[in-house]
Coordinates of C-alpha atoms in Angstrom, one line a residue:
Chain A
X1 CA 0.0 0.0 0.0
X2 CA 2.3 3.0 -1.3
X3 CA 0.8 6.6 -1.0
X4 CA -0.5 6.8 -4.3
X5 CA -2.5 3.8 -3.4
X6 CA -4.0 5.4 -0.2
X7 CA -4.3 8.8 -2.6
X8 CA -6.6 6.6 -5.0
X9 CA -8.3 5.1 -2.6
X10 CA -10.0 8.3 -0.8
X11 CA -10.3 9.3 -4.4
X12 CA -12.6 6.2 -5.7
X13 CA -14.4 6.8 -2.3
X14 CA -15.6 10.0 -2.6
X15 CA -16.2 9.5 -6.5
X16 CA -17.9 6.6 -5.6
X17 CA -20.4 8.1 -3.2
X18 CA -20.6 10.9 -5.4
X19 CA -21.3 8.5 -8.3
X20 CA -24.6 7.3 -6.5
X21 CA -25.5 10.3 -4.8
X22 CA -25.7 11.8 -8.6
X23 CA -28.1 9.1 -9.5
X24 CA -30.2 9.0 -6.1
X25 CA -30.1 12.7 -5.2
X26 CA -33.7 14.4 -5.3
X27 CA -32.9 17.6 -6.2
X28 CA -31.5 17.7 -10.0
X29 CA -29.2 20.9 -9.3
X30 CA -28.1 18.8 -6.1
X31 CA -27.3 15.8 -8.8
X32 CA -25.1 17.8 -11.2
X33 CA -23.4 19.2 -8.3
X34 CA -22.5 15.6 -7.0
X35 CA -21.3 14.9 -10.8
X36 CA -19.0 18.1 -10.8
X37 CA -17.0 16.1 -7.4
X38 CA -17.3 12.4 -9.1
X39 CA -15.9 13.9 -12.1
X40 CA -13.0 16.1 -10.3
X41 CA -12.2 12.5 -8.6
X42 CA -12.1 10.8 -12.3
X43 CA -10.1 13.6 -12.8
X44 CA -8.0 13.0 -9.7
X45 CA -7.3 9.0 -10.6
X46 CA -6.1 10.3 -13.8
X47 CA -3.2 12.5 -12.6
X48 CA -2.3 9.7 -10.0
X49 CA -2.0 7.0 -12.9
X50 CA 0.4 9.4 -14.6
X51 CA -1.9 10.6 -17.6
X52 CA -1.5 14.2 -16.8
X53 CA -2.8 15.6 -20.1
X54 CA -6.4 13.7 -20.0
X55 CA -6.4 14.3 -16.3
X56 CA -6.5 18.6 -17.5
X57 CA -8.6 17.9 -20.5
X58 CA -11.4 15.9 -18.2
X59 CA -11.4 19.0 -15.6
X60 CA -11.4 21.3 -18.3
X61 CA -14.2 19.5 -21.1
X62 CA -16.2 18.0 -18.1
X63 CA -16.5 20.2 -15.4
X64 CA -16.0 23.5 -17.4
X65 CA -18.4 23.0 -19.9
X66 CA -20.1 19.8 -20.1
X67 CA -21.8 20.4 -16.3
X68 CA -22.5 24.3 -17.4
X69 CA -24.5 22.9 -20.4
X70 CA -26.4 20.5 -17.7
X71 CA -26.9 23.2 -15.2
X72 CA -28.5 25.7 -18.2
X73 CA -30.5 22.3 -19.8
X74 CA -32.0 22.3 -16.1
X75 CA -32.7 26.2 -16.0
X76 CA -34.5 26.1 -19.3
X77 CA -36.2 23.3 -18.9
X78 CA -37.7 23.3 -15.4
X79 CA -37.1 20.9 -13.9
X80 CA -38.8 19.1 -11.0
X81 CA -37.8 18.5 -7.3
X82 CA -38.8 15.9 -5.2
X83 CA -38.3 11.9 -4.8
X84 CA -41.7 11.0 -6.8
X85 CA -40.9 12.8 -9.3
X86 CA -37.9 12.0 -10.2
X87 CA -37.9 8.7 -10.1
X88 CA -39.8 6.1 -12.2
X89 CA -41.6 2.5 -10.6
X90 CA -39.3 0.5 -11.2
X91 CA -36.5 1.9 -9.5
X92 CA -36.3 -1.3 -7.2
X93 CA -35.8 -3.9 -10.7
X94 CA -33.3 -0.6 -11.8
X95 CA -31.3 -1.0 -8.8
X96 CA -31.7 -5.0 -9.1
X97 CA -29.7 -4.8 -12.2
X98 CA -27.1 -2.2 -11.0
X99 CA -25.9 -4.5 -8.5
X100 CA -25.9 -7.3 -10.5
X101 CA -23.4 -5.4 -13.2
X102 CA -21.8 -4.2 -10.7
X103 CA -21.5 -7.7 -9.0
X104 CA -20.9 -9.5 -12.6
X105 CA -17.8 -6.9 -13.5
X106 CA -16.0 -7.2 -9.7
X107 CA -15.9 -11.4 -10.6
X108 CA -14.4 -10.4 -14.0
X109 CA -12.2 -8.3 -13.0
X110 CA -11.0 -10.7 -10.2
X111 CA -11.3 -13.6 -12.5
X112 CA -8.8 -11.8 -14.8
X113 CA -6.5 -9.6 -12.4
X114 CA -6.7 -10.7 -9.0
X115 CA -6.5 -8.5 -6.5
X116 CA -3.9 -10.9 -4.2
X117 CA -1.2 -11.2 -6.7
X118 CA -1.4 -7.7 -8.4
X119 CA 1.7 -6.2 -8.6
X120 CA 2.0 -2.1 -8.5
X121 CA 2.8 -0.9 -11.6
X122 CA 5.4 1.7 -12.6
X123 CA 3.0 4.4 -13.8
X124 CA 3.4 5.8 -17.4
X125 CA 4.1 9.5 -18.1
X126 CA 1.1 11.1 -20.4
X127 CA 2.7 14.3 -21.0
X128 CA 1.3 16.0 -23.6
X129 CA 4.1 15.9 -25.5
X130 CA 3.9 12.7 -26.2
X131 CA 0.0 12.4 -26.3
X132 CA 0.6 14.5 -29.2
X133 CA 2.8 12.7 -30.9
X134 CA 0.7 9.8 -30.6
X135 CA -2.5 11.7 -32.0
X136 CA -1.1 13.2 -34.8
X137 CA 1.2 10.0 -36.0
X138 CA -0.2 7.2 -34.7
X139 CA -4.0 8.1 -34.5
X140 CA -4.0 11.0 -36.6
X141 CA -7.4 9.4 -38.8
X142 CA -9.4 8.8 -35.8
X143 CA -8.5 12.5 -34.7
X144 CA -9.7 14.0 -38.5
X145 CA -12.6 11.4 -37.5
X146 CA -14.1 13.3 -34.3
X147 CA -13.0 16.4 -35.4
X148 CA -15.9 16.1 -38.7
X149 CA -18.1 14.9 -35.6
X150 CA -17.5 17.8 -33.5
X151 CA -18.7 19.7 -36.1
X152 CA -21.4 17.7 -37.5
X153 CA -22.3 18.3 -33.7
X154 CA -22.2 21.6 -33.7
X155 CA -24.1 22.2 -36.4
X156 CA -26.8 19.8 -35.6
X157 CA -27.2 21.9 -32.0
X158 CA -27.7 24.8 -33.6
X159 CA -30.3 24.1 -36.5
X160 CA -32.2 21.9 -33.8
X161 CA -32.2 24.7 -31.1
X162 CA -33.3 27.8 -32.9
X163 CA -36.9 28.9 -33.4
X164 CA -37.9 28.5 -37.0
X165 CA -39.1 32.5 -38.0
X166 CA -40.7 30.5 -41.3
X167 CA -44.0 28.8 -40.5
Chain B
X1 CA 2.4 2.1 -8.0
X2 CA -0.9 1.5 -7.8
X3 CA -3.0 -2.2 -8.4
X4 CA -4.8 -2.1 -11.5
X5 CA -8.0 -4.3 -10.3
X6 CA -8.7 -1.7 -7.7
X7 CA -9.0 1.4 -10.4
X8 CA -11.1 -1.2 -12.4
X9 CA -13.0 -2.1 -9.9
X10 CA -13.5 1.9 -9.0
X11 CA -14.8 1.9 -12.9
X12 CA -17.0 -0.6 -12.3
X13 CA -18.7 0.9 -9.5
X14 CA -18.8 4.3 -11.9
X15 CA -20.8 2.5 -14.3
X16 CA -23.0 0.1 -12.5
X17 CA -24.1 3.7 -10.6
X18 CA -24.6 5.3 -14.7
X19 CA -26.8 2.2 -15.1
X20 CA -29.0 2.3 -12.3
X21 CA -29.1 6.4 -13.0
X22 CA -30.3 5.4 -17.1
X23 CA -32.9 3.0 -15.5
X24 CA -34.5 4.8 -12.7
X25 CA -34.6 8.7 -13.4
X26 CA -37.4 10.1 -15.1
X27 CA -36.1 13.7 -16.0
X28 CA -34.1 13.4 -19.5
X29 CA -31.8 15.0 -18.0
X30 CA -30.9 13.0 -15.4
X31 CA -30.4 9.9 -17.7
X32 CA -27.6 12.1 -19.7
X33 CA -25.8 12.6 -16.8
X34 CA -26.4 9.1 -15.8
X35 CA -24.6 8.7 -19.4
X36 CA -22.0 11.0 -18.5
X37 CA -20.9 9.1 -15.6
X38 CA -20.8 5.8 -17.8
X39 CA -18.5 7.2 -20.2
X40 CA -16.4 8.3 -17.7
X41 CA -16.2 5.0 -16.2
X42 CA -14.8 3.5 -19.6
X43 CA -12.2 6.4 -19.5
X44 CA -11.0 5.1 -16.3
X45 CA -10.5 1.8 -17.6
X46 CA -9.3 2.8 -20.5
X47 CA -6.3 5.2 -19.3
X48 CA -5.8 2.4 -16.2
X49 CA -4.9 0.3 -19.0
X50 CA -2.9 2.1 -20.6
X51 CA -0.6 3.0 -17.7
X52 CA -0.5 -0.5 -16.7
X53 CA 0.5 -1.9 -20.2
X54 CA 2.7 1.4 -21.0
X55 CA 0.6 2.1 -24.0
X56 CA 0.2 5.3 -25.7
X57 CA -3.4 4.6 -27.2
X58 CA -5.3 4.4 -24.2
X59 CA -4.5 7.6 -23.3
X60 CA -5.3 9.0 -27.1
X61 CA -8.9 6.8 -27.3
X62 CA -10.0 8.3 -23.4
X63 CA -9.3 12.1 -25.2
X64 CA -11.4 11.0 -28.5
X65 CA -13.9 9.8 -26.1
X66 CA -14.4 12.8 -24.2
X67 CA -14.7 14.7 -27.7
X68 CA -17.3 12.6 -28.5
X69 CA -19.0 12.6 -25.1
X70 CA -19.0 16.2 -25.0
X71 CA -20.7 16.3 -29.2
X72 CA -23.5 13.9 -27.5
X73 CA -24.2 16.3 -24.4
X74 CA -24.6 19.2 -26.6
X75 CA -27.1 17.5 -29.4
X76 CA -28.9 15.7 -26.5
X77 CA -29.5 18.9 -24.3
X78 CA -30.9 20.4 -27.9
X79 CA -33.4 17.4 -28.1
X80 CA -34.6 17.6 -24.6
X81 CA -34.8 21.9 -25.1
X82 CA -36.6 21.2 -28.3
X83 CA -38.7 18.9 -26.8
X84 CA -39.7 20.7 -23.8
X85 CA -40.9 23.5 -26.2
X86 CA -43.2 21.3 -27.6
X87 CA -44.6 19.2 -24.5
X88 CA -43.8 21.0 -21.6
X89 CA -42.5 18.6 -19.7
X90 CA -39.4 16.1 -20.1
X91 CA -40.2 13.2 -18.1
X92 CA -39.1 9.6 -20.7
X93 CA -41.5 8.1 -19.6
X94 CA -44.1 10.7 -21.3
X95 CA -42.6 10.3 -24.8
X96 CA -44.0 7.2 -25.9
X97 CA -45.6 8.2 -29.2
X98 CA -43.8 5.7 -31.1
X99 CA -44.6 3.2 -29.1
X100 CA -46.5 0.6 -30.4

């Protein structure tokens, strides 16, 4: 148990409970406030297994933009507060199945790297340097890729979101 | 220096609390977000992995996925704006027109 594994550990806790408090909170502006901390800890694990540049890129996509889009999705729309409400019947079967794939991917994960004979690994630099090299030798087609869906994206957003003047 | 089945495990417990958020909210919402935290879960793994394995592509995938995550957010909170215009209310379990 080194520090870095004590350091992930309080992380995964407190994304963890923020995890489930996002999906069982009963006020919605309570919920994307839990996801802003269980994404800062995603955010955390990443600069503790070495992978500095996503680690930046999650704090800066994620909780600088994606959760101001969720908070202004909640403003415009309304939303509702209160534990009927929000949740649907079968929240009970819902939950059934959460801890079943939760359950099914802790045996996997045992079955394939068990916890007892786990060796620490030497964690691997992600500087950006060297993400960039990667992207734009390696996985420079993928990156053309998502760059014609960011804007395929964008412009979808837009024509769907305005108010048509035109009958 | 840190045990890859724990940070997988941590994943795991990210996504079975996205699926349990995708099955039992009823605001629209509230299921993207429930999304959100699934994708993020499969970033985890996906940069855990690539530390462990010193590979440079796990890194590089977790970045395209967050590009894509964040194109989904953005055309998803448009359909739930647009439809909120025309229903007044965005609870999923409303929207069954299609159904059969």
């Amino acid at each position: 148990m080194t520090a870095q594994e004590y350091a992930f550990l309080v992380m995964a806790v407190v994304g963890g409970l923020a995890a489930i408090a996002v999906v069982t909170a009963r006020n919605v502006v309570h919920a994307a406030l839990y996801l802003v901390v269980a994404l800062l800890s995603v955010a955390g694990v990443y600069l503790l297994l070495g992978a500095e540049f996503v680690g930046w890129v999650q704090i800066l996509i994620y909780v600088g933009a994606i959760v101001i889009l969720f908070l202004f999705g909640l403003m415009l729309t309304k939303a509702p507060i209160g534990r009927d409400t929000l949740d649907n019947q079968q929240r009970w079967l819902g939950a059934l199945v959460g801890v079943g794939v939760f359950a099914g991917l802790v045996f996997l994960i045992q079955e394939a790297f068990p916890v007892q004979e786990a060796q620490a690994f030497e964690t691997f630099q992600g500087t950006t340097g060297a993400v960039g090299e990667a992207i734009f030798s390696t996985y420079v087609l993928p990156f053309e890729a998502v760059s014609f869906l960011l804007l395929a994206a964008l412009i979808g957003a837009i024509v769907l979101a305005r108010k048509d003047d035109a009958t | 220096m840190i045990r890859l089945p724990l940070v997988l495990m941590f994943s795991a417990l990210l996504f079975s609390a996205g699926v349990y958020g995708v099955l039992a909210r009823r605001n629209a919402i509230m299921v993207l977000m429930a999304i959100e935290l699934m994708l993020n879960a499969v970033n985890v793994n996906l940069v855990a992995f690539a530390s462990a394995f010193h590979e440079m592509g796990g890194q590089v995938f977790a970045l395209f996925v967050i590009a894509v995550a964040a194109a989904e957010v953005g055309i998803g909170l448009a359909i739930v704006i647009l439809l909120f215009r025309t229903r007044e209310s965005i609870n999923v379990d409303e929207v069954n027109l299609l159904k059969w």
